Every structure is written in structure tokens, then in C-alpha cells.
mmCIF file of C-alpha atoms in Angstrom:
data_model
loop_
_atom_site.group_PDB
_atom_site.id
_atom_site.type_symbol
_atom_site.label_atom_id
_atom_site.label_comp_id
_atom_site.label_asym_id
_atom_site.label_seq_id
_atom_site.Cartn_x
_atom_site.Cartn_y
_atom_site.Cartn_z
ATOM 1 C CA UNK T 18 92.493 56.466 89.666
ATOM 2 C CA UNK T 19 90.822 54.255 88.080
ATOM 3 C CA UNK T 20 92.113 50.995 85.314
ATOM 4 C CA UNK T 21 91.857 51.014 81.740
ATOM 5 C CA UNK T 22 88.457 50.712 80.321
ATOM 6 C CA UNK T 23 87.223 49.014 77.398
ATOM 7 C CA UNK T 24 84.122 49.248 75.799
ATOM 8 C CA UNK T 25 81.909 46.467 75.011
ATOM 9 C CA UNK T 26 83.255 43.807 76.468
ATOM 10 C CA UNK T 27 82.202 41.342 74.388
ATOM 11 C CA UNK T 28 80.748 41.393 70.805
ATOM 12 C CA UNK T 29 79.240 39.139 68.199
ATOM 13 C CA UNK T 30 79.219 40.115 64.947
ATOM 14 C CA UNK T 31 78.716 38.676 61.203
ATOM 15 C CA UNK T 32 81.565 38.254 58.400
ATOM 16 C CA UNK T 33 81.654 41.692 56.066
ATOM 17 C CA UNK T 34 80.147 43.673 58.980
ATOM 18 C CA UNK T 35 82.319 46.225 60.634
ATOM 19 C CA UNK T 36 82.979 47.075 64.352
ATOM 20 C CA UNK T 37 83.837 49.655 66.178
ATOM 21 C CA UNK T 38 86.072 48.987 69.302
ATOM 22 C CA UNK T 39 86.601 51.842 72.831
ATOM 23 C CA UNK T 40 89.222 51.999 75.166
ATOM 24 C CA UNK T 41 90.004 55.163 78.329
ATOM 25 C CA UNK T 42 93.677 54.902 79.027
ATOM 26 C CA UNK T 43 94.312 55.532 82.689
ATOM 27 C CA UNK T 44 93.316 59.376 83.499
ATOM 28 C CA UNK T 45 97.147 61.046 82.947
ATOM 29 C CA UNK T 46 98.532 58.332 80.388
ATOM 30 C CA UNK T 47 98.793 59.577 76.999
ATOM 31 C CA UNK T 48 99.807 56.786 74.946
ATOM 32 C CA UNK T 49 97.213 53.469 73.982
ATOM 33 C CA UNK T 50 98.501 50.687 72.181
ATOM 34 C CA UNK T 51 96.365 48.530 71.093
ATOM 35 C CA UNK T 52 97.023 44.468 71.032
ATOM 36 C CA UNK T 53 95.005 41.363 69.191
ATOM 37 C CA UNK T 54 95.329 37.650 71.489
ATOM 38 C CA UNK T 55 94.516 34.821 69.642
ATOM 39 C CA UNK T 56 94.893 31.201 69.899
ATOM 40 C CA UNK T 57 97.252 30.042 67.513
ATOM 41 C CA UNK T 58 98.960 33.585 67.480
ATOM 42 C CA UNK T 59 99.474 34.706 71.589
ATOM 43 C CA UNK T 60 99.181 38.590 72.252
ATOM 44 C CA UNK T 61 100.433 41.013 68.913
ATOM 45 C CA UNK T 62 100.637 43.946 68.909
ATOM 46 C CA UNK T 63 98.302 45.601 66.603
ATOM 47 C CA UNK T 64 99.139 50.379 67.101
ATOM 48 C CA UNK T 65 100.053 52.793 68.881
ATOM 49 C CA UNK T 66 98.628 56.023 69.566
ATOM 50 C CA UNK T 67 100.250 59.515 70.707
ATOM 51 C CA UNK T 68 98.734 62.535 70.820
ATOM 52 C CA UNK T 69 96.167 61.444 68.825
ATOM 53 C CA UNK T 70 98.327 60.711 66.318
ATOM 54 C CA UNK T 71 99.368 56.400 65.221
ATOM 55 C CA UNK T 72 103.020 56.500 66.429
ATOM 56 C CA UNK T 73 103.446 52.820 65.644
ATOM 57 C CA UNK T 74 102.038 50.491 63.826
ATOM 58 C CA UNK T 75 102.108 46.335 63.597
ATOM 59 C CA UNK T 76 101.801 43.985 60.981
ATOM 60 C CA UNK T 77 98.569 43.646 60.715
ATOM 61 C CA UNK T 78 95.879 44.790 57.137
ATOM 62 C CA UNK T 79 94.769 48.049 56.602
ATOM 63 C CA UNK T 80 90.839 46.746 57.872
ATOM 64 C CA UNK T 81 92.597 47.538 60.937
ATOM 65 C CA UNK T 82 92.270 51.137 61.666
ATOM 66 C CA UNK T 83 92.428 53.472 64.968
ATOM 67 C CA UNK T 84 92.463 57.003 65.904
ATOM 68 C CA UNK T 85 92.541 58.712 69.656
ATOM 69 C CA UNK T 86 90.621 61.787 70.242
ATOM 70 C CA UNK T 87 92.018 64.938 72.603
ATOM 71 C CA UNK T 88 91.152 63.546 76.008
ATOM 72 C CA UNK T 89 93.480 60.380 74.447
ATOM 73 C CA UNK T 90 90.362 57.738 74.454
ATOM 74 C CA UNK T 91 91.330 55.438 71.748
ATOM 75 C CA UNK T 92 88.764 53.796 68.728
ATOM 76 C CA UNK T 93 90.101 50.898 66.984
ATOM 77 C CA UNK T 94 88.039 49.919 63.897
ATOM 78 C CA UNK T 95 87.874 46.457 62.096
ATOM 79 C CA UNK T 96 85.975 46.733 58.471
ATOM 80 C CA UNK T 97 84.428 43.786 56.642
ATOM 81 C CA UNK T 98 85.179 41.321 59.533
ATOM 82 C CA UNK T 99 86.964 38.049 58.850
ATOM 83 C CA UNK T 100 86.566 34.597 60.811
ATOM 84 C CA UNK T 101 89.939 35.166 61.829
ATOM 85 C CA UNK T 102 89.429 38.100 63.506
ATOM 86 C CA UNK T 103 87.743 36.768 66.478
ATOM 87 C CA UNK T 104 90.111 37.380 69.173
ATOM 88 C CA UNK T 105 89.888 39.101 72.510
ATOM 89 C CA UNK T 106 91.101 42.915 71.598
ATOM 90 C CA UNK T 107 92.925 44.504 74.384
ATOM 91 C CA UNK T 108 94.146 48.602 75.102
ATOM 92 C CA UNK T 109 96.872 49.392 77.132
ATOM 93 C CA UNK T 110 97.980 52.712 78.306
ATOM 94 C CA UNK T 111 101.261 54.158 79.077
ATOM 95 C CA UNK T 112 102.318 57.833 80.307
ATOM 96 C CA UNK T 113 104.437 58.107 77.591
ATOM 97 C CA UNK T 114 105.807 54.740 76.788
ATOM 98 C CA UNK T 115 109.221 55.976 74.989
ATOM 99 C CA UNK T 116 110.272 56.785 78.480
ATOM 100 C CA UNK T 117 112.594 54.541 79.895
ATOM 101 C CA UNK T 118 110.625 52.189 81.827
ATOM 102 C CA UNK T 119 107.370 53.498 81.099
ATOM 103 C CA UNK T 120 104.806 50.497 81.834
ATOM 104 C CA UNK T 121 101.682 49.326 79.724
ATOM 105 C CA UNK T 122 98.385 49.392 81.634
ATOM 106 C CA UNK T 123 95.882 46.300 80.070
ATOM 107 C CA UNK T 124 92.024 47.082 80.608
ATOM 108 C CA UNK T 125 89.988 43.652 80.288
ATOM 109 C CA UNK T 126 90.070 43.378 76.226
ATOM 110 C CA UNK T 127 86.936 43.287 74.011
ATOM 111 C CA UNK T 128 85.743 39.563 73.620
ATOM 112 C CA UNK T 129 85.151 40.199 69.856
ATOM 113 C CA UNK T 130 83.208 36.974 67.784
ATOM 114 C CA UNK T 131 82.770 36.442 64.234
ATOM 115 C CA UNK T 132 80.382 34.010 62.948
ATOM 116 C CA UNK U 25 109.849 34.657 64.022
ATOM 117 C CA UNK U 26 109.953 34.837 67.723
ATOM 118 C CA UNK U 27 111.746 37.290 69.434
ATOM 119 C CA UNK U 28 110.753 36.146 73.037
ATOM 120 C CA UNK U 29 110.158 32.534 73.741
ATOM 121 C CA UNK U 30 109.053 31.172 77.064
ATOM 122 C CA UNK U 31 109.345 27.572 76.542
ATOM 123 C CA UNK U 32 107.266 25.573 79.548
ATOM 124 C CA UNK U 33 103.985 26.309 78.593
ATOM 125 C CA UNK U 34 102.844 24.475 81.892
ATOM 126 C CA UNK U 35 104.387 24.396 85.236
ATOM 127 C CA UNK U 36 103.124 22.722 88.448
ATOM 128 C CA UNK U 37 104.146 23.735 91.534
ATOM 129 C CA UNK U 38 103.137 23.008 94.591
ATOM 130 C CA UNK U 39 102.190 25.973 97.423
ATOM 131 C CA UNK U 40 104.950 27.333 99.539
ATOM 132 C CA UNK U 41 107.010 26.207 96.670
ATOM 133 C CA UNK U 42 108.912 28.518 94.619
ATOM 134 C CA UNK U 43 107.992 29.196 91.360
ATOM 135 C CA UNK U 44 110.537 29.993 87.975
ATOM 136 C CA UNK U 45 109.349 30.773 85.050
ATOM 137 C CA UNK U 46 111.699 31.108 82.393
ATOM 138 C CA UNK U 47 112.057 33.503 79.131
ATOM 139 C CA UNK U 48 114.603 33.942 76.256
ATOM 140 C CA UNK U 49 115.007 36.807 73.653
ATOM 141 C CA UNK U 50 116.776 36.859 70.610
ATOM 142 C CA UNK U 51 116.300 40.690 69.861
ATOM 143 C CA UNK U 52 119.513 42.522 71.561
ATOM 144 C CA UNK U 53 117.577 46.057 70.796
ATOM 145 C CA UNK U 54 115.329 44.963 74.439
ATOM 146 C CA UNK U 55 115.913 46.743 76.853
ATOM 147 C CA UNK U 56 113.241 46.306 79.298
ATOM 148 C CA UNK U 57 111.487 43.028 80.510
ATOM 149 C CA UNK U 58 107.660 42.729 81.738
ATOM 150 C CA UNK U 59 105.819 40.135 83.613
ATOM 151 C CA UNK U 60 102.323 40.164 83.353
ATOM 152 C CA UNK U 61 99.919 37.539 84.919
ATOM 153 C CA UNK U 62 96.902 36.900 82.917
ATOM 154 C CA UNK U 63 92.899 34.998 84.099
ATOM 155 C CA UNK U 64 90.642 34.001 81.458
ATOM 156 C CA UNK U 65 88.540 36.806 80.119
ATOM 157 C CA UNK U 66 90.599 39.039 81.852
ATOM 158 C CA UNK U 67 93.391 41.096 80.297
ATOM 159 C CA UNK U 68 97.233 41.127 81.890
ATOM 160 C CA UNK U 69 97.929 42.779 84.915
ATOM 161 C CA UNK U 70 101.582 44.113 85.327
ATOM 162 C CA UNK U 71 103.474 42.079 87.923
ATOM 163 C CA UNK U 72 107.428 43.722 87.448
ATOM 164 C CA UNK U 73 110.157 44.495 85.336
ATOM 165 C CA UNK U 74 113.504 45.064 84.903
ATOM 166 C CA UNK U 75 116.109 47.558 82.169
ATOM 167 C CA UNK U 76 118.949 46.085 81.424
ATOM 168 C CA UNK U 77 121.258 47.446 82.918
ATOM 169 C CA UNK U 78 120.221 45.707 85.816
ATOM 170 C CA UNK U 79 120.219 42.079 86.357
ATOM 171 C CA UNK U 80 118.074 42.003 89.410
ATOM 172 C CA UNK U 81 114.256 43.639 90.627
ATOM 173 C CA UNK U 82 111.919 42.282 93.458
ATOM 174 C CA UNK U 83 109.107 42.917 94.487
ATOM 175 C CA UNK U 84 107.562 41.380 97.395
ATOM 176 C CA UNK U 85 107.035 38.033 96.690
ATOM 177 C CA UNK U 86 108.723 38.507 93.316
ATOM 178 C CA UNK U 87 111.951 38.626 91.702
ATOM 179 C CA UNK U 88 113.002 38.593 88.410
ATOM 180 C CA UNK U 89 116.658 38.143 86.946
ATOM 181 C CA UNK U 90 117.962 38.739 83.891
ATOM 182 C CA UNK U 91 120.894 37.344 82.513
ATOM 183 C CA UNK U 92 122.349 39.886 79.227
ATOM 184 C CA UNK U 93 124.521 37.873 77.600
ATOM 185 C CA UNK U 94 122.434 34.308 77.824
ATOM 186 C CA UNK U 95 119.586 36.733 76.351
ATOM 187 C CA UNK U 96 117.341 34.835 79.262
ATOM 188 C CA UNK U 97 115.866 36.257 82.205
ATOM 189 C CA UNK U 98 113.260 34.576 84.886
ATOM 190 C CA UNK U 99 110.487 35.657 87.630
ATOM 191 C CA UNK U 100 110.785 33.634 90.935
ATOM 192 C CA UNK U 101 107.253 33.747 92.991
ATOM 193 C CA UNK U 102 108.657 32.739 96.737
ATOM 194 C CA UNK U 103 106.416 31.167 98.420
ATOM 195 C CA UNK U 104 103.921 30.105 95.695
ATOM 196 C CA UNK U 105 100.452 30.621 96.728
ATOM 197 C CA UNK U 106 97.033 29.433 95.093
ATOM 198 C CA UNK U 107 96.202 32.315 93.455
ATOM 199 C CA UNK U 108 99.194 32.654 91.551
ATOM 200 C CA UNK U 109 97.443 29.822 89.542
ATOM 201 C CA UNK U 110 97.589 31.818 86.049
ATOM 202 C CA UNK U 111 99.324 32.270 82.838
ATOM 203 C CA UNK U 112 101.870 33.934 82.885
ATOM 204 C CA UNK U 113 103.864 36.318 80.589
ATOM 205 C CA UNK U 114 106.859 37.417 79.350
ATOM 206 C CA UNK U 115 107.182 40.753 77.211
ATOM 207 C CA UNK U 116 109.997 43.381 75.580
ATOM 208 C CA UNK U 117 110.651 46.678 74.321
ATOM 209 C CA UNK U 118 113.149 47.287 72.466
ATOM 210 C CA UNK U 119 114.943 51.135 73.049
ATOM 211 C CA UNK U 120 115.183 52.409 69.396
ATOM 212 C CA UNK U 121 112.853 54.116 67.152
ATOM 213 C CA UNK U 122 110.165 52.186 64.767
ATOM 214 C CA UNK U 123 108.990 48.711 65.361
ATOM 215 C CA UNK U 124 110.976 48.147 68.347
ATOM 216 C CA UNK U 125 109.133 50.777 70.297
ATOM 217 C CA UNK U 126 106.224 48.062 70.915
ATOM 218 C CA UNK U 127 105.942 45.240 73.533
ATOM 219 C CA UNK U 128 106.741 41.872 72.184
ATOM 220 C CA UNK U 129 105.297 39.178 73.614
ATOM 221 C CA UNK U 130 106.253 35.051 74.545
ATOM 222 C CA UNK U 131 103.732 32.520 74.291
ATOM 223 C CA UNK U 132 102.451 32.147 78.063
ATOM 224 C CA UNK U 133 103.717 29.656 80.861
ATOM 225 C CA UNK U 134 100.129 28.510 82.549
ATOM 226 C CA UNK U 135 101.746 28.371 86.468
ATOM 227 C CA UNK U 136 99.383 25.700 88.322
ATOM 228 C CA UNK U 137 99.835 26.051 92.303
ATOM 229 C CA UNK U 138 98.487 23.331 94.159
ATOM 230 C CA UNK U 139 97.319 23.429 97.557
#
């Protein structure tokens, strides 16, 4: 089975721009979660999607949004980019995530640099 | 408020010896714990997990121990190999609704295995 894929792998944007990142989960997985990794804050949860619905949300401003399509692929969007948004953005997929021992599998991440 | 803590930022061991990575948590709603290994510029790779109904889970060279009363878990790697050198993250998932349905990560421990 192919793993979680994320595109693009690297992005450079300037302040004020917006960006869209894409994630394709493992085949058969319906839950997709997004995380932000920075040196200072570590890995922090952004949101989770299941069956095209946002099921859970972390403590990030409204500039961070996402969506999920009927094939479980997911996108996240960051509008009005700030320097502090520079980070590694990770996508993780799982079968359901509500199951007791379901596991999240991560993609390689998208490295976003905001200049 | 750091709910999952990895108090050792780094650990260095000799090849062939045991590596012990520790993790403490404060949220009693956590009932499923996972360890991930991460290389620079890659996504975390799932290693091993443990449910709160168990106190030990073993998979090859990796064993995770859970002490619920102390809210402490540890990952043992025996024998350690140079290829194990990476950052290890402890993560926890809650068992009830809302914000507990997400992975909460520790800050990570950099393991270096010396030949």
C-alpha cells in the first residue's frame, strides 16, 4: 500500500500571501489530521477531517482552514501568511481515529517558508 | 500547559546497549499512547503503541512500558543500532469526545547511537 503523500514538499511564500497544501491518505483511510511542527512549539494539532466533515479543531486562528473531498484527500489553506507560519506541516491518516487502538500514519510533510 | 513531557532532550548510547526513552503525562483522559521516530525533513514514522489496559507491549527490539499510576511510559530499544539515531516522540490520545480526540505530542528526545 502506498503511504501518505503530501504536495508540494517545499514552498516559499511572502507575507500576506495565501497557500494551499494537499494530502492524499493511505487507501481506505477516512480520517485525515493536520499538524504544524515548529522548533519552539513542537508538533501541534491543527484539525481533523472525516467523511468531508471537520471533526476536531486545535487552537489556531481562523486563517488556518481545511477541507476533505469525497475520496478522502484533504487540503489545508493558510491565508494572509505571517512569518510565524513558517513550519513543517504534516498530514496523518487513519482508518477512523475514533477506534480505540487506531493509529495515525504521517506523510513526509510540506516545508513552508514565509519571507 | 504541556500534557505530555519528554524531559530528556537528548540521549547518547553505545551500539548494542539498551536505549531507554521516557515520557510523562498529566491528562488522566489519555488512554492510548504511541511512539514515533523522526528523521530531519521527514514525517514521523510509527514505531509502537500501547493501550491503557496493558502495561507492556513488545515488537522486536522495541518494548513500551506503561505505568498508569505514575502516568509514565518508557520505550526500550534493545540492542540499539546506529540506524536508530533519530528524534523519538511520545504521543497520547484521549478516550472521550472533543479535544481529546487528537494526538498530543511531547517535545521529543534526540537519540544518538554511537558505533
